[in-house]
Structures are given as structure tokens and as C-alpha cells.
Short mmCIF file of C-alpha atoms in Angstrom, two decimals:
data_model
loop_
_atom_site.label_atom_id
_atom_site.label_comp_id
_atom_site.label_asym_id
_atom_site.label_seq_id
_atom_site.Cartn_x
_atom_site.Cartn_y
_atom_site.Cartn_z
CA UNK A 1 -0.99 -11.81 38.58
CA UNK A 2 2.62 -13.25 39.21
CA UNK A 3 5.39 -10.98 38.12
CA UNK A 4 6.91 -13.30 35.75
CA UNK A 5 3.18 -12.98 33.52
CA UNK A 6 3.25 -9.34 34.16
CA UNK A 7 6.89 -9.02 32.56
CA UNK A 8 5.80 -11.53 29.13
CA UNK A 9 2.81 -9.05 28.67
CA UNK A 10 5.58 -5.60 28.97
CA UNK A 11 7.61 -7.63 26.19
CA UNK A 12 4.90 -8.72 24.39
CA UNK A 13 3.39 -5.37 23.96
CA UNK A 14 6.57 -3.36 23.35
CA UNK A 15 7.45 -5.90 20.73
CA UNK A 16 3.68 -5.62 18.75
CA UNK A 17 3.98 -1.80 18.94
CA UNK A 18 7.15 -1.77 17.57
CA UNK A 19 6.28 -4.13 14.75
CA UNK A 20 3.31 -2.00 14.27
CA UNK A 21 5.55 1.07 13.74
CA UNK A 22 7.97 -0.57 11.87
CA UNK A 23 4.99 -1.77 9.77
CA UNK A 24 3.81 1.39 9.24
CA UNK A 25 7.11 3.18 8.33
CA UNK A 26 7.85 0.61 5.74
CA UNK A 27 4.85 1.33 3.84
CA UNK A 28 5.00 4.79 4.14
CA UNK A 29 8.45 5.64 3.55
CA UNK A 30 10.41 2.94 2.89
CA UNK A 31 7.98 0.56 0.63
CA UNK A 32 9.14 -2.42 -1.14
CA UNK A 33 8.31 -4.62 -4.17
CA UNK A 34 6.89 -7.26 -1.88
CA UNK A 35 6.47 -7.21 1.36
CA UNK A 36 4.64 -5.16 3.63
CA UNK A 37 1.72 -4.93 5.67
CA UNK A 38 -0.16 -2.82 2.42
CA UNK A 39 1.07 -5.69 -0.24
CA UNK A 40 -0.20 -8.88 2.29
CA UNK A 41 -3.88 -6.89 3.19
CA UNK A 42 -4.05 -5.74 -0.29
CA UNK A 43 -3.10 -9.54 -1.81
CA UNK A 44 -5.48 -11.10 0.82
CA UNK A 45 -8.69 -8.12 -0.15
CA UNK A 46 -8.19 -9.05 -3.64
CA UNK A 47 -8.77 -12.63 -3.49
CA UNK A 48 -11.70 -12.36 -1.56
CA UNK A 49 -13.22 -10.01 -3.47
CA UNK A 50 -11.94 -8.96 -6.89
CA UNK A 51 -14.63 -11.58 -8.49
CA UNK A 52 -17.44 -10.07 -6.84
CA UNK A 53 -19.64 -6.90 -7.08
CA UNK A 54 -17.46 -5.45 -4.95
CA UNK A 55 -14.55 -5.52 -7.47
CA UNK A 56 -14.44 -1.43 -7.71
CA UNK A 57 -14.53 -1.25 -4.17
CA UNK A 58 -11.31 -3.41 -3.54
CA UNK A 59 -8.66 -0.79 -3.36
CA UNK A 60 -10.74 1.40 -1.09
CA UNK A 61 -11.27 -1.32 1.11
CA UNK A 62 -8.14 -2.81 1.36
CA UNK A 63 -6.77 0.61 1.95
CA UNK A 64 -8.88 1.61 5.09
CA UNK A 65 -7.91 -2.21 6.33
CA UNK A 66 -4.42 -1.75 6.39
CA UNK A 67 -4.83 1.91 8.17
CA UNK A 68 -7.24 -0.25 11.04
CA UNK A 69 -4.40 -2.90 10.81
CA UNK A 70 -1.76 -0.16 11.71
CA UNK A 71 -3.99 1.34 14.63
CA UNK A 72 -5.29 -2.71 15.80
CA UNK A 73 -1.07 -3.49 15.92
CA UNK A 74 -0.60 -0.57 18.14
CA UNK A 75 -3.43 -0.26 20.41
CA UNK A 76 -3.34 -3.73 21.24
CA UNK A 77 0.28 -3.36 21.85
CA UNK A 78 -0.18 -0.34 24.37
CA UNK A 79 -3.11 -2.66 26.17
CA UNK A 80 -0.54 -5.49 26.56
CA UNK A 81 1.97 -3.21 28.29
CA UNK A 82 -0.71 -1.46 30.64
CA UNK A 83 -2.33 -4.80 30.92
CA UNK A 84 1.08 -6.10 32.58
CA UNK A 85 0.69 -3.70 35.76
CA UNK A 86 -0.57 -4.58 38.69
CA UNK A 87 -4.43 -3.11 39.76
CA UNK A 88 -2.29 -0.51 42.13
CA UNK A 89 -0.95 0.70 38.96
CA UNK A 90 -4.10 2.23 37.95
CA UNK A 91 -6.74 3.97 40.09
CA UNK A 92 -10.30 5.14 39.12
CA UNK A 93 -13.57 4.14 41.04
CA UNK A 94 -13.87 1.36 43.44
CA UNK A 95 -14.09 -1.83 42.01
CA UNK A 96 -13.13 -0.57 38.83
CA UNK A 97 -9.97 -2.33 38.19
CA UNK A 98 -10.04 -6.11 37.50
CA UNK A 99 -7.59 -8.99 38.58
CA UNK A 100 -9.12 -11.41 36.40
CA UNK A 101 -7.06 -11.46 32.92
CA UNK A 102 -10.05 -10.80 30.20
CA UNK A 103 -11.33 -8.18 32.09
CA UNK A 104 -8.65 -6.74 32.87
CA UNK A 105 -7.28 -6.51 29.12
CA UNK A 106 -10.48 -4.69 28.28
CA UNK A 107 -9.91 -2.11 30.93
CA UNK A 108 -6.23 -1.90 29.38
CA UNK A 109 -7.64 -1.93 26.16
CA UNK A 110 -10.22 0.47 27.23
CA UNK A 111 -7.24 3.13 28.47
CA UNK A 112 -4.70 2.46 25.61
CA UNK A 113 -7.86 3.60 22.86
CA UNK A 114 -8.28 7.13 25.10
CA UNK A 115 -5.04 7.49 25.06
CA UNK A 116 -4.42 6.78 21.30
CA UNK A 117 -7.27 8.71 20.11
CA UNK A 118 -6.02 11.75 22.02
CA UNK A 119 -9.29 12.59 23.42
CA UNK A 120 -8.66 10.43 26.95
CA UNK A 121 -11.83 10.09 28.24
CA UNK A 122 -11.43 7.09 29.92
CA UNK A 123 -12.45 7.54 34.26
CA UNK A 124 -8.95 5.42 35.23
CA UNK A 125 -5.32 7.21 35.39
CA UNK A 126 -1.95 6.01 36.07
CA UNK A 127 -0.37 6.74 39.35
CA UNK A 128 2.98 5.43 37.67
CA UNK A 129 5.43 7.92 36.55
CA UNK A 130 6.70 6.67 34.52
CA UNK A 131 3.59 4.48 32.85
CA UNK A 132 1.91 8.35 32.51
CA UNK A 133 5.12 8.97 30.20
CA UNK A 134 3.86 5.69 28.20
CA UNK A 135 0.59 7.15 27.81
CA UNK A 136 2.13 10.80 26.72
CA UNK A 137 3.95 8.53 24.08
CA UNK A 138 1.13 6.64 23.22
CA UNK A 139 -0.72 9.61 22.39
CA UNK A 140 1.96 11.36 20.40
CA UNK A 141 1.43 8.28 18.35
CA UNK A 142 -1.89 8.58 17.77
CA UNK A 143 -1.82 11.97 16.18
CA UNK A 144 1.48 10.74 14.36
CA UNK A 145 -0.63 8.13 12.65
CA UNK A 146 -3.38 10.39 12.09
CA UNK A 147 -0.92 12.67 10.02
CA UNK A 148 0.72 9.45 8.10
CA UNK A 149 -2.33 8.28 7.43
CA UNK A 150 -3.69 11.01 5.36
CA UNK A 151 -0.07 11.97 3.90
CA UNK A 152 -0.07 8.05 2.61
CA UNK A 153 -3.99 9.11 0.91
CA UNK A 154 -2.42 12.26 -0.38
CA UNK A 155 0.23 11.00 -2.26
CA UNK A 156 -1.43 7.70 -3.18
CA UNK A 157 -4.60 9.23 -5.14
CA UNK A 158 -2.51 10.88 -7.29
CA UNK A 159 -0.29 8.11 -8.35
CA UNK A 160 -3.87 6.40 -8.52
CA UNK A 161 -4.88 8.99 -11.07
CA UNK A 162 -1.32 8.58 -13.21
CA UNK A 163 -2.03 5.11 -13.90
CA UNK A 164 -5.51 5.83 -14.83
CA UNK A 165 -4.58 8.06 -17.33
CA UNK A 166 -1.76 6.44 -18.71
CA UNK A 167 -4.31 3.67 -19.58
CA UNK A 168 -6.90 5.65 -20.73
CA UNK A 169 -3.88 7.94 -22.67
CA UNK A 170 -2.47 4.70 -24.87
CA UNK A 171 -6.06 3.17 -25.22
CA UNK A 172 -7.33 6.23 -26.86
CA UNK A 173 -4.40 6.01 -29.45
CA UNK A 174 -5.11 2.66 -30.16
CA UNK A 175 -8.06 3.82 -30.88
CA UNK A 176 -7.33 6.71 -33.00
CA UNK A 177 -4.83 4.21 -34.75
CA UNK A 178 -7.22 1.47 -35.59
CA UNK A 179 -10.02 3.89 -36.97
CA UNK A 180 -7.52 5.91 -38.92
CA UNK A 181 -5.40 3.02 -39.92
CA UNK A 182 -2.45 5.06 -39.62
CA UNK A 183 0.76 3.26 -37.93
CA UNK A 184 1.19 5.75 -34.96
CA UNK A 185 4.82 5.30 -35.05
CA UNK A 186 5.24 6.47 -38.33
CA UNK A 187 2.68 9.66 -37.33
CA UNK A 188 3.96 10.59 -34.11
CA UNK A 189 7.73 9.51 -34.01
CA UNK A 190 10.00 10.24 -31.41
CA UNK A 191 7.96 12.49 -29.57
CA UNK A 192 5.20 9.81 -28.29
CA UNK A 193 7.40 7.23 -27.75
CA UNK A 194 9.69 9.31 -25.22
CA UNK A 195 6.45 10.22 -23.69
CA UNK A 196 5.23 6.46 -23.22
CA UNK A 197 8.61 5.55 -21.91
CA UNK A 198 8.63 8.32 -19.34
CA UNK A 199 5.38 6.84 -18.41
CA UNK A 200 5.81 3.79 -18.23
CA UNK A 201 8.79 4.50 -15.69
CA UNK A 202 6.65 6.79 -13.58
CA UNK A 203 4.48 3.72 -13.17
CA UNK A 204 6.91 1.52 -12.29
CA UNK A 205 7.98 4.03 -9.70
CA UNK A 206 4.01 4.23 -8.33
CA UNK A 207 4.21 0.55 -8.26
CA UNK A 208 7.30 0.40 -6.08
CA UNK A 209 5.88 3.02 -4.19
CA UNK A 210 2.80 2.09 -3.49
CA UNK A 211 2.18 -1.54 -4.13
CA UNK A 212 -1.43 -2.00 -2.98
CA UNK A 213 -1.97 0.52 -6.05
CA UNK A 214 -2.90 -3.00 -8.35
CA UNK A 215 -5.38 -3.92 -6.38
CA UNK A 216 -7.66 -1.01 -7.10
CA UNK A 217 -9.73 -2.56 -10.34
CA UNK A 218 -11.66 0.03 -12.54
CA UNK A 219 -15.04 -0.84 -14.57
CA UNK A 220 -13.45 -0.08 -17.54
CA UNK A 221 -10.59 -2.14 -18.59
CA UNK A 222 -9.48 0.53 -21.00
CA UNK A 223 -8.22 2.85 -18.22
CA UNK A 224 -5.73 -0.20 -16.71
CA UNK A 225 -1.73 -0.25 -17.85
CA UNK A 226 -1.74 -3.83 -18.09
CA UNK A 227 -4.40 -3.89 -20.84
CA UNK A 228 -1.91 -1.91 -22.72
CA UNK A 229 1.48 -3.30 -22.31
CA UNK A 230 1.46 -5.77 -24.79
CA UNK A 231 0.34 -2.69 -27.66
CA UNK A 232 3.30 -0.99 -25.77
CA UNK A 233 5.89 -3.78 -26.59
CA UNK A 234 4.38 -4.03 -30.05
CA UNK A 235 5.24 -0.19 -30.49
CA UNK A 236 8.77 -0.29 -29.19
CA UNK A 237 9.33 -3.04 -31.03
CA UNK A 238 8.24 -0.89 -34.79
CA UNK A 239 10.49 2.07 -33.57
CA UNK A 240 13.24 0.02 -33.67
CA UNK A 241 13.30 -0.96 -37.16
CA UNK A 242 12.24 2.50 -38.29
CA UNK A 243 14.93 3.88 -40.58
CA UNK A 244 15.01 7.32 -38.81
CA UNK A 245 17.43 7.60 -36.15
CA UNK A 246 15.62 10.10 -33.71
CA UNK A 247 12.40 7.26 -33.91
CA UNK A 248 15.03 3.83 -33.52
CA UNK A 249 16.53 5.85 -30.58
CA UNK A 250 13.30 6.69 -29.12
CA UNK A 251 12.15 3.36 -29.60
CA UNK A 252 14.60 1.51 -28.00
CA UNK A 253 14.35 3.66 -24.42
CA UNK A 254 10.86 2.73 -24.52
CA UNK A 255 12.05 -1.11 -24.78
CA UNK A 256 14.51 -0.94 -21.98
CA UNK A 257 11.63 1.25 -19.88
CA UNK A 258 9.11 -1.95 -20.67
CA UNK A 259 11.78 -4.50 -19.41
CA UNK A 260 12.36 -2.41 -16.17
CA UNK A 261 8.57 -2.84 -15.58
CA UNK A 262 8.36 -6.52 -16.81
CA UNK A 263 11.46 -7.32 -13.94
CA UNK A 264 9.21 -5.67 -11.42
CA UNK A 265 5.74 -7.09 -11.80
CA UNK A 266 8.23 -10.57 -12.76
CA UNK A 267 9.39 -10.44 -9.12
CA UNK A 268 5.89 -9.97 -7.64
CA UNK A 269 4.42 -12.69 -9.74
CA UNK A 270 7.82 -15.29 -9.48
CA UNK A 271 8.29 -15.44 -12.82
CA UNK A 272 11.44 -15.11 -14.74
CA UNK A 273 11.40 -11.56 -16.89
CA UNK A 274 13.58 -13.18 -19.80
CA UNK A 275 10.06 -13.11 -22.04
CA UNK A 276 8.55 -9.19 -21.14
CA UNK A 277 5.35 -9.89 -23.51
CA UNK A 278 4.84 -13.11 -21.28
CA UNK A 279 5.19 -11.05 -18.08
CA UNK A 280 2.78 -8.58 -19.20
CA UNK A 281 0.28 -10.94 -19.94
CA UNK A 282 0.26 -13.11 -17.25
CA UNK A 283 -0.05 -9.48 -15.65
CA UNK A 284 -3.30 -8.88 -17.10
CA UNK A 285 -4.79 -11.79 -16.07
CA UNK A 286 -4.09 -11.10 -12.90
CA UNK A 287 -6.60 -8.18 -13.32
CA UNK A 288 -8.75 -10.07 -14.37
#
């Protein structure tokens, strides 16, 4: 292989693994509105499938994508830069190593997934110093990811479950409202409506978090936020022309919470957030 191909695969590699890792830190720890890796997988998952039989399934599945996506970026990354050394590089059994480029991606292949998966059982070794340190590295990587990975499932089931219950929370006091036909402002006051608005914020937060969060689609539409926002808006807006203070106060924090959420899901959907009950229910079409 002529030198100058062997140096484009060593900067093609290093520059896929470090797109994979930045890839992969962004949706861990530094996650945007729009985006990353998580929002583009979980955009692309949903389309497919959220009109199918599969609908329930699409957050799980466009969960464990993006995790393959992560490990796909980097161990194809590693095979590029291995796959850049000479045969000499690398010993192992006669006739083992090939000059031919596809095979000899697949060997590189073959030794970047031993070394990612930590177990290295591949039959070929490095007689490179400073490639072995590449492998080391590579394999520190492996268990790093193996960590984020199930520190990114740890924190995202619960914010999972926070949604769920926030929808299942305000649909059951719709409920209670409509059979009792009781305004639930006027019953409930300032108390519930500082709850709802702390709610509604801690979903905006899980949303920021962890975008690919609206793309998991219960069978029951009464456990989903955006089935409720517009019964939200309706509330806020009732507290506000309540003659008790405490209740107007109360109502108006839950107002400013709903517009914080309307300017976020506006930005995902490019929309302008001047009208929040039109954001919200373009919003639940979109789960629809």
C-alpha cells in the first residue's frame, strides 16, 4: 500500500473516533435542544416506525441504535488507523495478514473489535510500540463506553418515568374535574398549580436533557404531557383571573413555566413560540 494511502486511512480514522467521542460526550453530558447523534437516530426511528405496530417499541429501539451508532463510529475508526499499517506492522500466523485493501480492513476490523470489547481474542498482535499503546487506548474506551452507556440508561428511565406520571398525574384530575364538575382551580388553589409548574419545568429540563425522550410513544395517550398542555394553559389561564392573590400568583408561574416549554419544543419544531396553545398542539400531533 503506498504511504501516502496509509497516512489518509491514520487521519481518517483518528478523525471518525474522535467524532465518535465527541458524539458521545454531547449526548451524555453536554446534550442540546437539537442536535446530536440521540436527536438525528431518534428523529430518523420515529418516522420509520411510529405508525406501525412497532410504535411502543420506538424509544427502545432508537435507544440501543444510537449506543451501536456510538460503538460502529469508534470501532470503525480504530480499524481505519490499524488498517493504515503496513502487514509488518502486525504479526500472527503465516499468511494471515492481507495486502489486498477489503481484506485487510476486516483483519483491522477484526483486531480493533478484540480490542474494544476488552476480551482480545483475536490470534494477530502489534509489534509497534507505539500502535500496542493505540490498542491499550482503544480498550480503555471500550469499558469507558460500557460505563456511559448504562449511566445514560440510568438516568434516562427515570426522567422516562417523570413524564409518564406527569401525564397520567394531570389526566387523572381532568378526570376527577369533569365527573365532579368542580373547577379544580377553585378546589385546589395555589397548591396544585405550583406543583404543575414545577413539573412542567422538570420536563422541560428531561427534554433538554435527554431529547430522544419524545420519541418513546405509550399505548395510552393519557400518560403523554403533550395530551395535557393545552388543559394546562387553560388552567393557568383561570388562576389568573382568580380574585385571591396566593391562586393569581400561583397561576401566573405556571404561565411563564408553559411558555418556557412552548420556546423549547418551538425551537425543535421551527415554529415561532409567540402563540404557546399553537405550539402545544402542533406538539401533539407530532405524537400522533
Amino acid at each position: 500500500m503506498p504511504i501516502i494511502i496509509e497516512i489518509v486511512f491514520e487521519c481518517a480514522g483518528t478523525l471518525v473516533v474522535l467524532y465518535g467521542l465527541s458524539e458521545v460526550f454531547r449526548d451524555i453530558f453536554h446534550p442540546t435542544r437539537s442536535g446530536t447523534l440521540s436527536e438525528y437516530v431518534g428523529r430518523l426511528i420515529s418516522a420509520l416506525l411510529r405508525h406501525t405496530g412497532l410504535r411502543p417499541a420506538v424509544g427502545p429501539i432508537a435507544l440501543v441504535t444510537v449506543i451501536l451508532c456510538w460503538d460502529a463510529l469508534l470501532v470503525g475508526g480504530f480499524a481505519l488507523i490499524y488498517c493504515g499499517f503496513p502487514p509488518e506492522g502486525v504479526i500472527g500466523p503465516p499468511g494471515v495478514m492481507a495486502h489486498a485493501l477489503g481484506p485487510k480492513y476486516l483483519e483491522s476490523l477484526y483486531i480493533s473489535l478484540g480490542a474494544f470489547d476488552t476480551f482480545q481474542t483475536f490470534n494477530l498482535w502489534s509489534q509497534v510500540d507505539w500502535l500496542r499503546m493505540v490498542i491499550a487506548v482503544e480498550g480503555l474506551i471500550g469499558i469507558s463506553m460500557i460505563t456511559a452507556s448504562v449511566s445514560w440508561l440510568v438516568l434516562l428511565y427515570p426522567a422516562y418515568a417523570r413524564s409518564r406520571q406527569f401525564g397520567r398525574r394531570v389526566s387523572s384530575l381532568l378526570e376527577a374535574e369533569k365527573r365532579g364538575a368542580e373547577n379544580m382551580v377553585q378546589q385546589f388553589g395555589a397548591i396544585l398549580l405550583l406543583e404543575l409548574a414545577e413539573r412542567v419545568l422538570q420536563f422541560r429540563l428531561d427534554v433538554i436533557l435527554f431529547p430522544i425522550l419524545l420519541h418513546f410513544y405509550p399505548t395510552d395517550e393519557s400518560a403523554t404531557v403533550s395530551n395535557v398542555l393545552p388543559d394546562l394553559v387553560r388552567l393557568a389561564s383561570e388562576a389568573k383571573s382568580s380574585s385571591h392573590g396566593d391562586c393569581k400568583l400561583a397561576g401566573i408561574q405556571l404561565q411563564v413555566a408553559l411558555e418556557a416549554l412552548a420556546q423549547m419544543l418551538a425551537s425543535r419544531m421551527s415554529m415561532k413560540p409567540d402563540n404557546v396553545l399553537a405550539v402545544f398542539e402542533a406538539f401533539q400531533q407530532t405524537e400522533k
